[in-house]
Short mmCIF file of C-alpha atoms in Angstrom, two decimals:
data_model
loop_
_atom_site.label_atom_id
_atom_site.label_comp_id
_atom_site.label_asym_id
_atom_site.label_seq_id
_atom_site.Cartn_x
_atom_site.Cartn_y
_atom_site.Cartn_z
CA MET A 1 20.66 27.76 -17.98
CA GLU A 2 17.74 25.42 -17.29
CA ALA A 3 14.42 26.70 -15.95
CA VAL A 4 10.98 25.30 -15.11
CA VAL A 5 8.68 27.33 -17.36
CA LYS A 6 4.90 27.62 -17.57
CA THR A 7 4.79 28.02 -21.34
CA LYS A 8 1.11 28.82 -21.95
CA ARG A 9 -2.32 28.74 -20.37
CA GLY A 10 -4.09 25.48 -19.66
CA SER A 11 -3.51 22.63 -17.23
CA GLY A 12 0.04 21.35 -17.52
CA ASN A 13 2.13 23.15 -20.14
CA VAL A 14 5.17 23.25 -17.84
CA GLU A 15 8.56 22.36 -19.31
CA LEU A 16 12.22 22.34 -18.38
CA LYS A 17 13.70 24.75 -20.91
CA ASP A 18 16.99 26.41 -21.76
CA VAL A 19 16.77 30.16 -21.07
CA ASP A 20 19.18 33.08 -21.00
CA VAL A 21 20.69 34.45 -17.81
CA PRO A 22 18.63 37.60 -17.04
CA LYS A 23 20.11 41.05 -17.57
CA VAL A 24 20.29 43.22 -14.46
CA ALA A 25 18.57 46.61 -14.38
CA PRO A 26 20.24 49.45 -12.46
CA GLU A 27 18.03 48.90 -9.38
CA GLU A 28 18.32 45.10 -9.44
CA VAL A 29 20.76 42.43 -8.36
CA LEU A 30 21.48 39.08 -9.96
CA ILE A 31 21.04 36.20 -7.54
CA GLU A 32 22.43 32.70 -7.89
CA VAL A 33 19.61 30.56 -6.54
CA LYS A 34 20.82 28.01 -4.01
CA SER A 35 17.47 26.59 -2.94
CA SER A 36 13.85 27.13 -3.99
CA GLY A 37 10.71 25.64 -2.46
CA ILE A 38 7.66 24.36 -4.29
CA CYS A 39 4.62 26.30 -3.05
CA GLY A 40 0.97 25.39 -3.39
CA THR A 41 0.66 28.38 -5.71
CA ASP A 42 3.14 26.79 -8.12
CA VAL A 43 0.96 23.69 -8.21
CA HIS A 44 -2.15 25.84 -8.75
CA ILE A 45 -0.43 27.58 -11.67
CA TYR A 46 0.48 24.18 -13.11
CA HIS A 47 -3.24 23.32 -13.09
CA ASP A 48 -4.23 26.75 -14.44
CA SER A 49 -6.15 27.59 -11.24
CA ALA A 50 -4.17 30.63 -10.08
CA PHE A 51 -3.30 34.05 -11.49
CA TYR A 52 -0.27 34.18 -13.79
CA THR A 53 0.86 35.56 -17.13
CA PRO A 54 2.72 33.04 -19.31
CA PRO A 55 5.33 32.37 -20.40
CA VAL A 56 6.98 32.63 -16.99
CA ILE A 57 9.63 30.79 -14.99
CA LEU A 58 7.91 29.42 -11.88
CA GLY A 59 9.04 29.62 -8.24
CA HIS A 60 9.16 32.33 -5.58
CA GLU A 61 10.22 30.72 -2.28
CA TYR A 62 13.99 30.94 -2.50
CA ALA A 63 17.38 31.85 -1.10
CA GLY A 64 20.61 32.62 -2.89
CA VAL A 65 23.78 34.68 -3.24
CA ILE A 66 24.17 37.99 -5.03
CA THR A 67 26.59 37.65 -7.95
CA GLN A 68 26.06 41.02 -9.63
CA VAL A 69 24.88 44.40 -8.34
CA GLY A 70 23.07 47.02 -10.46
CA SER A 71 24.54 50.51 -10.82
CA LYS A 72 21.92 52.11 -8.54
CA VAL A 73 22.13 49.52 -5.75
CA SER A 74 24.04 50.68 -2.67
CA ASN A 75 22.73 48.60 0.24
CA PHE A 76 23.72 45.13 -0.98
CA ASN A 77 26.98 43.64 -2.18
CA GLU A 78 28.19 40.68 -4.17
CA GLY A 79 28.38 37.65 -1.91
CA ASP A 80 25.42 38.63 0.28
CA GLY A 81 23.00 35.82 1.06
CA VAL A 82 19.48 37.06 0.37
CA THR A 83 15.83 36.14 0.04
CA SER A 84 12.69 38.13 -0.71
CA PRO A 85 8.91 38.13 -1.05
CA ALA A 86 7.36 37.38 -4.42
CA THR A 87 5.55 40.68 -4.94
CA ILE A 88 7.43 43.54 -6.56
CA PRO A 89 5.08 46.48 -5.81
CA CYS A 90 4.73 49.59 -7.94
CA GLY A 91 5.35 51.82 -4.92
CA THR A 92 2.90 54.56 -5.93
CA CYS A 93 -0.63 53.12 -5.98
CA PHE A 94 -3.15 53.58 -3.15
CA MET A 95 -2.29 50.27 -1.48
CA CYS A 96 1.44 50.94 -1.59
CA ARG A 97 0.91 54.40 -0.11
CA ILE A 98 -1.00 52.98 2.86
CA ASN A 99 1.86 50.55 3.54
CA ARG A 100 0.13 47.48 2.11
CA PRO A 101 2.41 46.77 -0.86
CA ASN A 102 1.48 43.09 -0.69
CA ARG A 103 -1.89 44.15 -2.14
CA CYS A 104 -0.45 46.53 -4.74
CA ILE A 105 -2.91 47.40 -7.52
CA GLY A 106 -0.56 49.37 -9.74
CA GLU A 107 -0.05 48.46 -13.38
CA GLN A 108 3.71 48.18 -12.77
CA LYS A 109 3.25 45.48 -10.14
CA ARG A 110 5.15 42.27 -10.82
CA VAL A 111 5.17 38.90 -9.04
CA LEU A 112 8.14 36.56 -9.13
CA GLY A 113 7.21 33.28 -10.75
CA ALA A 114 3.75 34.42 -11.77
CA HIS A 115 3.27 37.85 -13.32
CA LYS A 116 5.70 39.87 -15.47
CA ALA A 117 8.72 38.57 -13.50
CA ASP A 118 10.50 35.27 -14.00
CA GLY A 119 10.84 33.21 -10.84
CA THR A 120 13.37 31.09 -9.02
CA PHE A 121 13.11 27.58 -10.48
CA THR A 122 16.35 28.25 -12.31
CA LYS A 123 20.00 29.12 -11.59
CA TYR A 124 19.88 32.92 -11.76
CA VAL A 125 17.11 35.44 -11.06
CA ALA A 126 17.10 39.25 -11.24
CA VAL A 127 15.37 40.90 -8.26
CA PRO A 128 14.96 44.59 -7.27
CA SER A 129 17.11 45.37 -4.23
CA ALA A 130 14.18 47.21 -2.64
CA ILE A 131 12.45 43.93 -1.70
CA LEU A 132 15.51 41.95 -0.56
CA HIS A 133 16.30 40.73 2.95
CA LYS A 134 19.73 39.57 4.08
CA ILE A 135 19.85 36.05 5.45
CA PRO A 136 21.19 35.79 9.03
CA ASP A 137 24.61 34.12 9.19
CA ASN A 138 23.31 31.11 11.15
CA VAL A 139 20.40 30.40 8.78
CA SER A 140 21.08 27.99 5.92
CA PHE A 141 19.92 28.59 2.36
CA ASP A 142 17.45 25.71 2.71
CA GLU A 143 15.98 27.24 5.86
CA ALA A 144 15.85 30.70 4.29
CA ALA A 145 13.92 29.24 1.34
CA VAL A 146 11.12 28.47 3.82
CA ALA A 147 11.13 32.00 5.27
CA GLU A 148 8.46 33.12 2.79
CA PRO A 149 5.67 30.83 4.09
CA ALA A 150 6.79 31.62 7.65
CA ALA A 151 6.45 35.33 6.91
CA CYS A 152 2.99 34.71 5.40
CA ALA A 153 1.85 32.97 8.58
CA ILE A 154 3.33 35.73 10.75
CA HIS A 155 1.52 38.40 8.73
CA ASN A 156 -1.82 36.72 9.36
CA ILE A 157 -1.35 35.63 12.97
CA CYS A 158 0.77 38.38 14.47
CA GLU A 159 -0.04 41.41 12.33
CA LEU A 160 -3.72 40.92 11.49
CA VAL A 161 -5.52 38.36 13.70
CA GLY A 162 -3.60 38.43 16.97
CA VAL A 163 -3.10 35.62 19.48
CA ASN A 164 -3.12 36.67 23.14
CA PRO A 165 -1.38 34.96 26.06
CA GLY A 166 -3.65 32.25 27.44
CA ASP A 167 -5.64 31.77 24.23
CA VAL A 168 -6.78 28.37 23.02
CA VAL A 169 -5.89 28.17 19.34
CA VAL A 170 -7.01 25.64 16.76
CA VAL A 171 -4.95 25.16 13.60
CA LEU A 172 -6.78 23.46 10.76
CA GLY A 173 -4.38 21.47 8.60
CA PRO A 174 -0.90 20.09 9.44
CA GLY A 175 0.74 21.12 6.18
CA PRO A 176 3.69 23.54 6.05
CA MET A 177 1.50 26.57 6.75
CA GLY A 178 -0.28 24.79 9.59
CA LEU A 179 2.94 23.63 11.24
CA LEU A 180 4.36 27.13 10.99
CA SER A 181 1.11 28.60 12.37
CA LEU A 182 1.29 26.19 15.30
CA GLN A 183 4.75 27.43 16.24
CA ILE A 184 3.83 31.09 15.82
CA ALA A 185 0.74 30.65 18.01
CA LYS A 186 2.91 29.10 20.73
CA ILE A 187 5.45 31.92 20.50
CA SER A 188 2.57 34.40 20.81
CA GLY A 189 1.58 32.92 24.16
CA ALA A 190 -1.21 30.49 23.35
CA LYS A 191 -2.08 28.31 26.33
CA GLN A 192 -3.07 25.39 24.14
CA VAL A 193 -2.74 24.74 20.42
CA ILE A 194 -4.85 22.01 18.83
CA VAL A 195 -3.97 20.84 15.32
CA THR A 196 -6.50 18.96 13.18
CA GLY A 197 -5.97 16.73 10.17
CA VAL A 198 -7.17 13.60 8.42
CA SER A 199 -5.93 10.01 8.45
CA ALA A 200 -3.56 10.71 5.56
CA ASP A 201 -1.90 13.31 7.80
CA LYS A 202 -0.77 10.71 10.38
CA ASP A 203 2.95 11.55 10.11
CA ARG A 204 2.26 15.26 9.91
CA LEU A 205 0.21 15.15 13.09
CA LYS A 206 3.08 13.35 14.82
CA LEU A 207 5.39 16.13 13.70
CA ALA A 208 2.88 18.69 15.00
CA GLU A 209 3.21 17.11 18.44
CA LYS A 210 7.00 17.30 18.23
CA LEU A 211 6.74 20.98 17.29
CA GLY A 212 4.61 21.79 20.31
CA ALA A 213 0.98 20.91 19.60
CA ASP A 214 -0.83 20.19 22.87
CA VAL A 215 -3.54 18.12 21.17
CA VAL A 216 -3.93 16.65 17.68
CA VAL A 217 -7.31 15.60 16.30
CA ASN A 218 -7.96 13.25 13.39
CA VAL A 219 -11.27 14.62 12.10
CA GLU A 220 -12.05 11.29 10.41
CA LYS A 221 -11.97 9.48 13.76
CA GLU A 222 -13.10 12.17 16.18
CA ASP A 223 -15.60 15.03 16.00
CA PRO A 224 -13.42 18.15 16.18
CA VAL A 225 -16.30 20.33 17.36
CA GLU A 226 -16.94 18.08 20.35
CA ALA A 227 -13.20 17.76 21.01
CA ILE A 228 -12.74 21.54 21.13
CA LYS A 229 -15.84 22.02 23.29
CA SER A 230 -14.54 19.49 25.81
CA ILE A 231 -11.19 21.30 25.98
CA THR A 232 -12.78 24.75 26.36
CA ASP A 233 -15.67 23.96 28.74
CA GLY A 234 -18.10 24.31 25.87
CA LEU A 235 -16.99 27.78 24.80
CA GLY A 236 -15.00 27.06 21.65
CA ALA A 237 -11.54 28.23 20.65
CA ASP A 238 -10.41 31.82 21.11
CA VAL A 239 -8.70 31.72 17.72
CA VAL A 240 -9.06 29.38 14.75
CA LEU A 241 -6.39 29.47 12.05
CA GLU A 242 -7.44 27.86 8.78
CA ALA A 243 -4.20 26.82 7.11
CA SER A 244 -5.29 24.05 4.75
CA GLY A 245 -7.33 25.90 2.15
CA ALA A 246 -9.83 23.04 2.13
CA PRO A 247 -13.42 24.30 1.76
CA ALA A 248 -14.65 21.85 4.43
CA ALA A 249 -12.07 23.14 6.92
CA ARG A 250 -12.93 26.76 6.15
CA LYS A 251 -16.57 26.05 6.87
CA GLN A 252 -15.74 24.11 10.01
CA ALA A 253 -13.74 27.02 11.44
CA PHE A 254 -17.00 28.82 12.18
CA SER A 255 -18.21 25.90 14.31
CA LEU A 256 -14.99 25.70 16.32
CA VAL A 257 -14.57 29.33 17.33
CA ARG A 258 -16.20 30.81 20.43
CA ARG A 259 -18.54 33.80 20.37
CA CYS A 260 -16.57 37.02 19.87
CA GLY A 261 -13.62 34.90 18.80
CA LYS A 262 -11.28 35.27 15.85
CA ILE A 263 -10.71 33.36 12.62
CA GLY A 264 -7.60 33.72 10.47
CA LEU A 265 -7.82 32.51 6.89
CA ILE A 266 -4.33 31.65 5.62
CA GLY A 267 -4.84 28.72 3.26
CA LEU A 268 -5.81 29.23 -0.37
CA THR A 269 -8.21 27.22 -2.49
CA SER A 270 -9.42 27.50 -6.04
CA LYS A 271 -12.88 26.27 -5.01
CA LEU A 272 -15.87 28.18 -3.67
CA THR A 273 -16.72 27.77 0.02
CA GLU A 274 -20.31 28.05 1.25
CA ILE A 275 -20.34 29.85 4.60
CA ASP A 276 -23.33 31.03 6.67
CA LEU A 277 -22.39 34.66 7.31
CA ASP A 278 -25.11 34.90 9.97
CA LYS A 279 -22.57 33.11 12.18
CA VAL A 280 -20.25 36.08 11.81
CA VAL A 281 -23.03 38.50 12.73
CA GLU A 282 -24.52 36.50 15.59
CA GLY A 283 -21.15 35.50 16.99
CA GLU A 284 -19.60 38.96 16.58
CA LEU A 285 -16.66 37.20 15.00
CA GLU A 286 -13.49 38.76 13.68
CA VAL A 287 -12.59 37.11 10.39
CA LYS A 288 -9.38 38.15 8.69
CA GLY A 289 -7.76 36.82 5.58
CA SER A 290 -4.23 37.61 4.51
CA TRP A 291 -2.30 37.63 1.28
CA GLY A 292 1.45 37.44 1.23
CA THR A 293 3.64 39.55 3.46
CA VAL A 294 4.84 43.01 4.35
CA TRP A 295 8.36 44.12 5.30
CA THR A 296 7.82 43.56 9.03
CA SER A 297 6.63 39.98 8.43
CA TRP A 298 10.02 39.14 6.96
CA ARG A 299 11.96 40.90 9.68
CA LYS A 300 10.13 38.82 12.30
CA ALA A 301 10.33 35.57 10.33
CA LEU A 302 14.07 35.68 9.73
CA SER A 303 14.73 36.74 13.32
CA LEU A 304 12.61 33.93 14.76
CA ILE A 305 14.16 31.33 12.45
CA SER A 306 17.62 32.58 13.39
CA SER A 307 16.84 32.32 17.10
CA GLY A 308 15.43 28.81 16.72
CA LYS A 309 11.99 29.81 17.99
CA ILE A 310 10.55 28.85 14.60
CA GLN A 311 11.88 25.52 13.34
CA VAL A 312 11.70 25.19 9.57
CA ALA A 313 14.23 22.39 9.00
CA PRO A 314 11.75 19.64 10.09
CA LEU A 315 9.39 20.83 7.35
CA ILE A 316 11.96 20.21 4.61
CA THR A 317 11.33 16.58 3.74
CA THR A 318 12.63 16.36 0.17
CA LYS A 319 15.41 17.96 -1.89
CA LEU A 320 15.57 17.37 -5.63
CA PRO A 321 17.66 18.67 -8.52
CA LEU A 322 15.80 21.12 -10.73
CA GLU A 323 15.38 18.62 -13.56
CA ARG A 324 13.23 16.43 -11.28
CA TRP A 325 10.73 19.22 -10.65
CA HIS A 326 7.84 17.05 -11.85
CA GLU A 327 8.52 14.54 -9.06
CA GLY A 328 8.43 17.36 -6.52
CA PHE A 329 5.12 18.66 -7.82
CA ARG A 330 3.63 15.15 -7.67
CA MET A 331 4.89 14.59 -4.12
CA MET A 332 3.31 17.87 -2.98
CA GLU A 333 -0.02 16.99 -4.57
CA GLU A 334 -0.04 13.47 -3.14
CA LYS A 335 1.03 14.69 0.32
CA LYS A 336 4.15 12.56 0.17
CA ALA A 337 6.26 15.53 1.22
CA LEU A 338 5.78 18.61 3.37
CA LYS A 339 8.17 21.00 1.71
CA VAL A 340 10.10 20.10 -1.44
CA LEU A 341 13.18 22.13 -2.30
CA LEU A 342 14.61 22.30 -5.81
CA THR A 343 18.30 22.98 -6.36
CA PRO A 344 19.67 24.13 -9.75
CA SER A 345 22.84 22.47 -11.01
#
């Protein structure tokens, strides 16, 4: 079968290769991948600016059908539609024992598409049943392939930061994570959600409005700090969600939030960000970052997608066969697509 493989360290070094169908361990299932999304992390690995251990098949946002069940698996069957997080935790380290397996520090930890576990940019992948989630009957494979970023946003916004009814929320960046964060903030009861972007985000900002944004701000044409102050009678936003990963946006979050407000850091960047931490002290700010998901994040994400309260289909702008993976990566980098899905033949 064909697979998109990061063959060795260094920028680039990604090839479409012929690989064997994986063997299934007793606690694993074999999944036929139906759809797999290109994540920013995949692009970072391509450029050698994220953690990974080569050689490894890339990809971790996926959905598929179980075609083989390991001898010790009892809660899933052949034919089940499933998806899962990327992290395969050890289950015994300190972080796993305090119910934070997403931050597992055990030596046995594996990460689909990055570390000690081949990913989903291929036709078949072997995954432990312990991390699987069944896909609701009314959710398509394409939609389920976007459940992972939705669960990531839910983990930050609902499980760590918290948005209260009546809050004014600012979302920095109208990419996939930003557009998901917008919807989650609205579901959580935000009175107003403001989404910021740049001129290149023109179409994305229009989509933000369709998905429920009350105000959109082009930061290249309008001062976002002044815009937020005018909306909030000079106070600033109750919650700022940084979903772009851009250092400038991260820094700006601290100028947009009110005193005693909250900042959620969702976006990732490989660059250092200079932040005046006195603003955290003087403002008595709550600043919370998040990494990945926990079991409850997925339960909420799939339920909300199934109910239609989170719309993921509008985020899927491009579908390509696996062999055109390089086009998908380029489109993501050039912001010519929101979410690109790859489908193996």
